[in-house]
Amino acid sequence: MNFKGGHILSVNQFDREAIEQVFNVAHQMLPYAKRQKRTTVLDGAILGNLFFEPSTRTRVSFGTAFNLLGGEVRETTGLSNSALAKGESLYDTARVLSGYSDIIAMRHPDTGSVAEFAQGSRIPVINGGDGANEHPTQALLDLYTIQKELEHHGSGIDGMHIAMIGDLKYGRTVHSLSKLLCLFKNVRFTLISPKELSMPQGIIDVIENAGHQYKITEQFEGSLDADICYQTRIQEERFPSQQEANQYRGKFRLNQQIYTKHFQSKTVIMHPLPRDSRAEANELDNDLNLNPNLAIFRQTDNGVLVRMALFALTLGVENIVSQFDQKVCWHVNP
């Protein structure tokens, strides 16, 4: 995969070699993310951070990653605050805004919208999520987290067992992650969701065609020997109505008691966040906060590393980052 100057729109662009390249560069970014040192390798470069759908973590993570490489960030948030609300096409928006930046990260509520935007862009575009379709950078940071967590337990991605739980129909993170996992060997999938929110057949076909085992069920059953428990929230913003979404809220809660009953003592708990902590939902109970296998905040930290790596690779500076190192002069908590 040739990263330099290219778009990152889909996990379908990646093979195992490309994933390994991203992860190797991400690992090199750790001292900068920890503020042990800083780099100005992208001094003068501008990220156009275009988020036309609500986001906190992903939007700030993209901006932070770019800032940590020494670049500057210009943001547009919300469709109503953009010229798209005036009827401007994605192509025209891309032609204009790509003249103001060196790279663009974009989220949009419509499937295929980021790829459409990229057709009009004169600079690289990174997909920050397009509707219920894909979220490639989330999938990469999830995979990076899985690799690091399993290494801690002395195992790896090949041969692992993952339980995906909750809204598998509208949850774009599980769609993209499933595709990436299919690049590995002998992965087992347990897909737990209401029938109405089951994994799309297209993703099941990808899993099946890659030769992996999978099981579809509507409830927790017995003792799951899963290495990873990947919980998702109900994507209420993608349902036809709030009333319909409310039917499924709280269906798959996970607390310490349920975890102990159905999972191994070393099963890693993941969630793309935000977790819905309202009483009627409470997907991941606060009593899991002290569980050492709760990896949700390690996931968010890893997101900065992976996005730094993608910026460095796409802008062709991955091999010269350390040449622009400087000392950190402010207080940093250990």
PDB file of C-alpha atoms in Angstrom, residues 59-250:
ATOM      1  CA  ARG A  59     -12.590  14.783  16.273  1.00  0.00           C
ATOM      2  CA  VAL A  60     -10.329  15.792  19.172  1.00  0.00           C
ATOM      3  CA  SER A  61      -8.144  12.729  18.636  1.00  0.00           C
ATOM      4  CA  PHE A  62      -7.492  13.682  15.001  1.00  0.00           C
ATOM      5  CA  GLY A  63      -6.700  17.248  16.029  1.00  0.00           C
ATOM      6  CA  THR A  64      -4.456  16.181  18.895  1.00  0.00           C
ATOM      7  CA  ALA A  65      -2.568  13.743  16.680  1.00  0.00           C
ATOM      8  CA  PHE A  66      -1.873  16.473  14.133  1.00  0.00           C
ATOM      9  CA  ASN A  67      -0.878  19.001  16.799  1.00  0.00           C
ATOM     10  CA  LEU A  68       1.549  16.504  18.351  1.00  0.00           C
ATOM     11  CA  LEU A  69       3.322  16.325  14.998  1.00  0.00           C
ATOM     12  CA  GLY A  70       3.664  20.110  15.006  1.00  0.00           C
ATOM     13  CA  GLY A  71       0.801  20.918  12.639  1.00  0.00           C
ATOM     14  CA  GLU A  72      -2.158  23.281  12.927  1.00  0.00           C
ATOM     15  CA  VAL A  73      -5.856  22.373  12.896  1.00  0.00           C
ATOM     16  CA  ARG A  74      -8.825  24.176  11.343  1.00  0.00           C
ATOM     17  CA  GLU A  75     -12.237  22.772  12.255  1.00  0.00           C
ATOM     18  CA  THR A  76     -15.729  22.766  10.804  1.00  0.00           C
ATOM     19  CA  THR A  77     -18.418  21.063  12.866  1.00  0.00           C
ATOM     20  CA  GLY A  78     -22.047  20.370  12.000  1.00  0.00           C
ATOM     21  CA  LEU A  79     -23.806  20.404   8.639  1.00  0.00           C
ATOM     22  CA  SER A  80     -25.754  23.501   9.593  1.00  0.00           C
ATOM     23  CA  ASN A  81     -22.504  25.438  10.007  1.00  0.00           C
ATOM     24  CA  SER A  82     -21.213  24.585   6.536  1.00  0.00           C
ATOM     25  CA  ALA A  83     -21.985  25.602   2.959  1.00  0.00           C
ATOM     26  CA  LEU A  84     -23.507  22.128   2.511  1.00  0.00           C
ATOM     27  CA  ALA A  85     -26.566  23.526   4.290  1.00  0.00           C
ATOM     28  CA  LYS A  86     -26.855  26.017   1.418  1.00  0.00           C
ATOM     29  CA  GLY A  87     -26.958  23.265  -1.162  1.00  0.00           C
ATOM     30  CA  GLU A  88     -23.269  23.105  -2.069  1.00  0.00           C
ATOM     31  CA  SER A  89     -22.204  19.692  -3.348  1.00  0.00           C
ATOM     32  CA  LEU A  90     -19.593  17.552  -1.639  1.00  0.00           C
ATOM     33  CA  TYR A  91     -17.464  17.861  -4.781  1.00  0.00           C
ATOM     34  CA  ASP A  92     -17.497  21.666  -4.685  1.00  0.00           C
ATOM     35  CA  THR A  93     -16.859  21.697  -0.941  1.00  0.00           C
ATOM     36  CA  ALA A  94     -13.871  19.420  -1.472  1.00  0.00           C
ATOM     37  CA  ARG A  95     -12.453  21.534  -4.283  1.00  0.00           C
ATOM     38  CA  VAL A  96     -12.623  24.636  -2.103  1.00  0.00           C
ATOM     39  CA  LEU A  97     -11.497  23.295   1.264  1.00  0.00           C
ATOM     40  CA  SER A  98      -8.664  21.217  -0.156  1.00  0.00           C
ATOM     41  CA  GLY A  99      -7.128  24.519  -1.228  1.00  0.00           C
ATOM     42  CA  TYR A 100      -6.969  25.610   2.415  1.00  0.00           C
ATOM     43  CA  SER A 101      -5.308  22.550   3.961  1.00  0.00           C
ATOM     44  CA  ASP A 102      -2.634  19.911   3.460  1.00  0.00           C
ATOM     45  CA  ILE A 103      -4.801  16.989   4.565  1.00  0.00           C
ATOM     46  CA  ILE A 104      -8.445  16.548   5.562  1.00  0.00           C
ATOM     47  CA  ALA A 105     -10.111  14.297   8.147  1.00  0.00           C
ATOM     48  CA  MET A 106     -13.848  14.041   7.563  1.00  0.00           C
ATOM     49  CA  ARG A 107     -16.935  12.542   9.200  1.00  0.00           C
ATOM     50  CA  HIS A 108     -20.346  12.640   7.546  1.00  0.00           C
ATOM     51  CA  PRO A 109     -23.677  10.942   8.380  1.00  0.00           C
ATOM     52  CA  ASP A 110     -24.235   9.503   4.876  1.00  0.00           C
ATOM     53  CA  THR A 111     -22.762   6.228   3.635  1.00  0.00           C
ATOM     54  CA  GLY A 112     -20.225   6.783   0.875  1.00  0.00           C
ATOM     55  CA  SER A 113     -20.091  10.535   1.462  1.00  0.00           C
ATOM     56  CA  VAL A 114     -16.395  10.703   2.390  1.00  0.00           C
ATOM     57  CA  ALA A 115     -15.392   8.762  -0.737  1.00  0.00           C
ATOM     58  CA  GLU A 116     -17.560  11.130  -2.805  1.00  0.00           C
ATOM     59  CA  PHE A 117     -15.881  14.105  -1.154  1.00  0.00           C
ATOM     60  CA  ALA A 118     -12.434  12.627  -1.860  1.00  0.00           C
ATOM     61  CA  GLN A 119     -13.164  12.599  -5.581  1.00  0.00           C
ATOM     62  CA  GLY A 120     -13.147  16.384  -5.545  1.00  0.00           C
ATOM     63  CA  SER A 121     -10.253  16.831  -3.142  1.00  0.00           C
ATOM     64  CA  ARG A 122      -6.793  17.889  -4.268  1.00  0.00           C
ATOM     65  CA  ILE A 123      -5.196  16.610  -1.041  1.00  0.00           C
ATOM     66  CA  PRO A 124      -5.374  13.376   1.007  1.00  0.00           C
ATOM     67  CA  VAL A 125      -8.656  12.645   2.793  1.00  0.00           C
ATOM     68  CA  ILE A 126      -9.008  10.363   5.825  1.00  0.00           C
ATOM     69  CA  ASN A 127     -12.405   8.845   6.585  1.00  0.00           C
ATOM     70  CA  GLY A 128     -13.471   9.610  10.147  1.00  0.00           C
ATOM     71  CA  GLY A 129     -16.736   7.695   9.706  1.00  0.00           C
ATOM     72  CA  ASP A 130     -19.417   7.739   7.013  1.00  0.00           C
ATOM     73  CA  GLY A 131     -22.822   6.819   8.364  1.00  0.00           C
ATOM     74  CA  ALA A 132     -23.246   3.159   9.292  1.00  0.00           C
ATOM     75  CA  ASN A 133     -20.698   2.183   6.654  1.00  0.00           C
ATOM     76  CA  GLU A 134     -17.083   2.375   7.803  1.00  0.00           C
ATOM     77  CA  HIS A 135     -14.751   3.861  10.380  1.00  0.00           C
ATOM     78  CA  PRO A 136     -11.293   2.736   9.227  1.00  0.00           C
ATOM     79  CA  THR A 137      -9.169   4.635  11.755  1.00  0.00           C
ATOM     80  CA  GLN A 138     -11.278   3.280  14.628  1.00  0.00           C
ATOM     81  CA  ALA A 139     -10.833  -0.242  13.269  1.00  0.00           C
ATOM     82  CA  LEU A 140      -7.068   0.248  13.059  1.00  0.00           C
ATOM     83  CA  LEU A 141      -6.820   1.580  16.611  1.00  0.00           C
ATOM     84  CA  ASP A 142      -9.050  -1.266  17.809  1.00  0.00           C
ATOM     85  CA  LEU A 143      -6.813  -3.810  16.096  1.00  0.00           C
ATOM     86  CA  TYR A 144      -3.712  -2.107  17.511  1.00  0.00           C
ATOM     87  CA  THR A 145      -5.289  -2.302  20.979  1.00  0.00           C
ATOM     88  CA  ILE A 146      -6.188  -5.968  20.507  1.00  0.00           C
ATOM     89  CA  GLN A 147      -2.616  -6.763  19.473  1.00  0.00           C
ATOM     90  CA  LYS A 148      -1.120  -4.962  22.467  1.00  0.00           C
ATOM     91  CA  GLU A 149      -3.613  -6.428  24.942  1.00  0.00           C
ATOM     92  CA  LEU A 150      -3.153  -9.983  23.682  1.00  0.00           C
ATOM     93  CA  GLU A 151       0.637  -9.613  23.686  1.00  0.00           C
ATOM     94  CA  HIS A 152       0.329  -8.710  27.371  1.00  0.00           C
ATOM     95  CA  HIS A 153      -1.382 -12.081  27.886  1.00  0.00           C
ATOM     96  CA  GLY A 154       1.185 -13.932  25.778  1.00  0.00           C
ATOM     97  CA  SER A 155      -0.946 -14.502  22.669  1.00  0.00           C
ATOM     98  CA  GLY A 156      -1.718 -12.841  19.339  1.00  0.00           C
ATOM     99  CA  ILE A 157      -4.451 -12.036  16.849  1.00  0.00           C
ATOM    100  CA  ASP A 158      -4.082 -15.261  14.857  1.00  0.00           C
ATOM    101  CA  GLY A 159      -6.284 -17.861  16.531  1.00  0.00           C
ATOM    102  CA  MET A 160      -8.104 -15.393  18.790  1.00  0.00           C
ATOM    103  CA  HIS A 161     -11.788 -15.464  19.754  1.00  0.00           C
ATOM    104  CA  ILE A 162     -13.776 -12.209  19.791  1.00  0.00           C
ATOM    105  CA  ALA A 163     -17.314 -11.697  21.083  1.00  0.00           C
ATOM    106  CA  MET A 164     -19.030  -8.695  19.448  1.00  0.00           C
ATOM    107  CA  ILE A 165     -22.056  -7.526  21.387  1.00  0.00           C
ATOM    108  CA  GLY A 166     -24.928  -5.076  20.915  1.00  0.00           C
ATOM    109  CA  ASP A 167     -25.857  -3.062  17.841  1.00  0.00           C
ATOM    110  CA  LEU A 168     -24.021  -4.941  15.100  1.00  0.00           C
ATOM    111  CA  LYS A 169     -26.304  -3.646  12.346  1.00  0.00           C
ATOM    112  CA  TYR A 170     -25.595   0.074  12.614  1.00  0.00           C
ATOM    113  CA  GLY A 171     -22.263  -0.122  14.447  1.00  0.00           C
ATOM    114  CA  ARG A 172     -19.752   0.818  11.743  1.00  0.00           C
ATOM    115  CA  THR A 173     -16.837   0.060  14.077  1.00  0.00           C
ATOM    116  CA  VAL A 174     -17.609  -3.668  14.157  1.00  0.00           C
ATOM    117  CA  HIS A 175     -18.061  -3.728  10.382  1.00  0.00           C
ATOM    118  CA  SER A 176     -14.595  -2.301   9.737  1.00  0.00           C
ATOM    119  CA  LEU A 177     -12.933  -4.288  12.532  1.00  0.00           C
ATOM    120  CA  SER A 178     -14.404  -7.552  11.242  1.00  0.00           C
ATOM    121  CA  LYS A 179     -12.932  -6.910   7.806  1.00  0.00           C
ATOM    122  CA  LEU A 180      -9.477  -6.268   9.262  1.00  0.00           C
ATOM    123  CA  LEU A 181      -9.640  -9.363  11.464  1.00  0.00           C
ATOM    124  CA  CYS A 182     -10.368 -11.414   8.351  1.00  0.00           C
ATOM    125  CA  LEU A 183      -6.803 -10.700   7.205  1.00  0.00           C
ATOM    126  CA  PHE A 184      -5.582 -12.888  10.062  1.00  0.00           C
ATOM    127  CA  LYS A 185      -5.763 -16.646  10.619  1.00  0.00           C
ATOM    128  CA  ASN A 186      -8.293 -18.808  12.469  1.00  0.00           C
ATOM    129  CA  VAL A 187     -10.230 -16.002  14.132  1.00  0.00           C
ATOM    130  CA  ARG A 188     -13.462 -17.034  15.843  1.00  0.00           C
ATOM    131  CA  PHE A 189     -16.408 -14.644  16.023  1.00  0.00           C
ATOM    132  CA  THR A 190     -19.329 -14.837  18.449  1.00  0.00           C
ATOM    133  CA  LEU A 191     -21.928 -12.278  17.353  1.00  0.00           C
ATOM    134  CA  ILE A 192     -24.410 -11.423  20.100  1.00  0.00           C
ATOM    135  CA  SER A 193     -27.279  -9.083  19.263  1.00  0.00           C
ATOM    136  CA  PRO A 194     -31.053  -8.874  18.878  1.00  0.00           C
ATOM    137  CA  LYS A 195     -32.076 -10.435  15.580  1.00  0.00           C
ATOM    138  CA  GLU A 196     -33.151  -7.009  14.301  1.00  0.00           C
ATOM    139  CA  LEU A 197     -29.667  -5.609  15.004  1.00  0.00           C
ATOM    140  CA  SER A 198     -27.610  -8.520  13.725  1.00  0.00           C
ATOM    141  CA  MET A 199     -24.428  -8.194  11.711  1.00  0.00           C
ATOM    142  CA  PRO A 200     -25.173  -7.330   8.046  1.00  0.00           C
ATOM    143  CA  GLN A 201     -25.023 -10.300   5.690  1.00  0.00           C
ATOM    144  CA  GLY A 202     -22.292  -8.608   3.678  1.00  0.00           C
ATOM    145  CA  ILE A 203     -19.951  -8.707   6.687  1.00  0.00           C
ATOM    146  CA  ILE A 204     -20.948 -12.301   7.476  1.00  0.00           C
ATOM    147  CA  ASP A 205     -20.030 -13.194   3.891  1.00  0.00           C
ATOM    148  CA  VAL A 206     -16.591 -11.611   4.349  1.00  0.00           C
ATOM    149  CA  ILE A 207     -16.031 -13.638   7.533  1.00  0.00           C
ATOM    150  CA  GLU A 208     -17.259 -16.836   5.881  1.00  0.00           C
ATOM    151  CA  ASN A 209     -15.267 -16.347   2.678  1.00  0.00           C
ATOM    152  CA  ALA A 210     -12.103 -15.807   4.725  1.00  0.00           C
ATOM    153  CA  GLY A 211     -12.631 -19.238   6.286  1.00  0.00           C
ATOM    154  CA  HIS A 212     -13.263 -18.079   9.844  1.00  0.00           C
ATOM    155  CA  GLN A 213     -15.702 -19.655  12.304  1.00  0.00           C
ATOM    156  CA  TYR A 214     -18.636 -17.629  13.566  1.00  0.00           C
ATOM    157  CA  LYS A 215     -21.658 -18.098  15.794  1.00  0.00           C
ATOM    158  CA  ILE A 216     -24.749 -15.885  15.822  1.00  0.00           C
ATOM    159  CA  THR A 217     -26.815 -15.709  19.001  1.00  0.00           C
ATOM    160  CA  GLU A 218     -29.307 -13.356  20.645  1.00  0.00           C
ATOM    161  CA  GLN A 219     -28.087 -13.765  24.212  1.00  0.00           C
ATOM    162  CA  PHE A 220     -25.134 -14.553  26.462  1.00  0.00           C
ATOM    163  CA  GLU A 221     -24.823 -18.323  26.602  1.00  0.00           C
ATOM    164  CA  GLY A 222     -22.763 -20.243  29.140  1.00  0.00           C
ATOM    165  CA  SER A 223     -19.064 -19.623  29.512  1.00  0.00           C
ATOM    166  CA  LEU A 224     -17.485 -17.788  26.585  1.00  0.00           C
ATOM    167  CA  ASP A 225     -13.778 -18.443  26.108  1.00  0.00           C
ATOM    168  CA  ALA A 226     -13.433 -15.126  24.295  1.00  0.00           C
ATOM    169  CA  ASP A 227     -10.119 -13.297  24.337  1.00  0.00           C
ATOM    170  CA  ILE A 228     -11.868 -10.016  23.506  1.00  0.00           C
ATOM    171  CA  CYS A 229     -15.320  -8.778  24.508  1.00  0.00           C
ATOM    172  CA  TYR A 230     -16.186  -5.910  22.161  1.00  0.00           C
ATOM    173  CA  GLN A 231     -19.295  -4.096  23.384  1.00  0.00           C
ATOM    174  CA  THR A 232     -21.154  -1.495  21.287  1.00  0.00           C
ATOM    175  CA  ARG A 233     -23.825   1.054  22.111  1.00  0.00           C
ATOM    176  CA  ILE A 234     -27.212   1.261  20.434  1.00  0.00           C
ATOM    177  CA  GLN A 235     -26.663   3.677  17.535  1.00  0.00           C
ATOM    178  CA  GLU A 236     -29.893   5.536  18.239  1.00  0.00           C
ATOM    179  CA  GLU A 237     -29.097   8.308  15.745  1.00  0.00           C
ATOM    180  CA  ARG A 238     -29.316   5.787  12.866  1.00  0.00           C
ATOM    181  CA  PHE A 239     -32.739   4.375  13.732  1.00  0.00           C
ATOM    182  CA  PRO A 240     -35.874   5.533  11.888  1.00  0.00           C
ATOM    183  CA  SER A 241     -37.213   6.849  15.196  1.00  0.00           C
ATOM    184  CA  GLN A 242     -36.129   7.308  18.816  1.00  0.00           C
ATOM    185  CA  GLN A 243     -39.013   5.080  19.885  1.00  0.00           C
ATOM    186  CA  GLU A 244     -37.620   2.181  17.878  1.00  0.00           C
ATOM    187  CA  ALA A 245     -34.125   2.706  19.286  1.00  0.00           C
ATOM    188  CA  ASN A 246     -35.488   2.699  22.825  1.00  0.00           C
ATOM    189  CA  GLN A 247     -36.725  -0.883  22.369  1.00  0.00           C
ATOM    190  CA  TYR A 248     -33.126  -2.117  22.441  1.00  0.00           C
ATOM    191  CA  ARG A 249     -31.527   0.192  24.983  1.00  0.00           C
ATOM    192  CA  GLY A 250     -30.171  -1.768  27.934  1.00  0.00           C
TER     193      GLY A 250
END
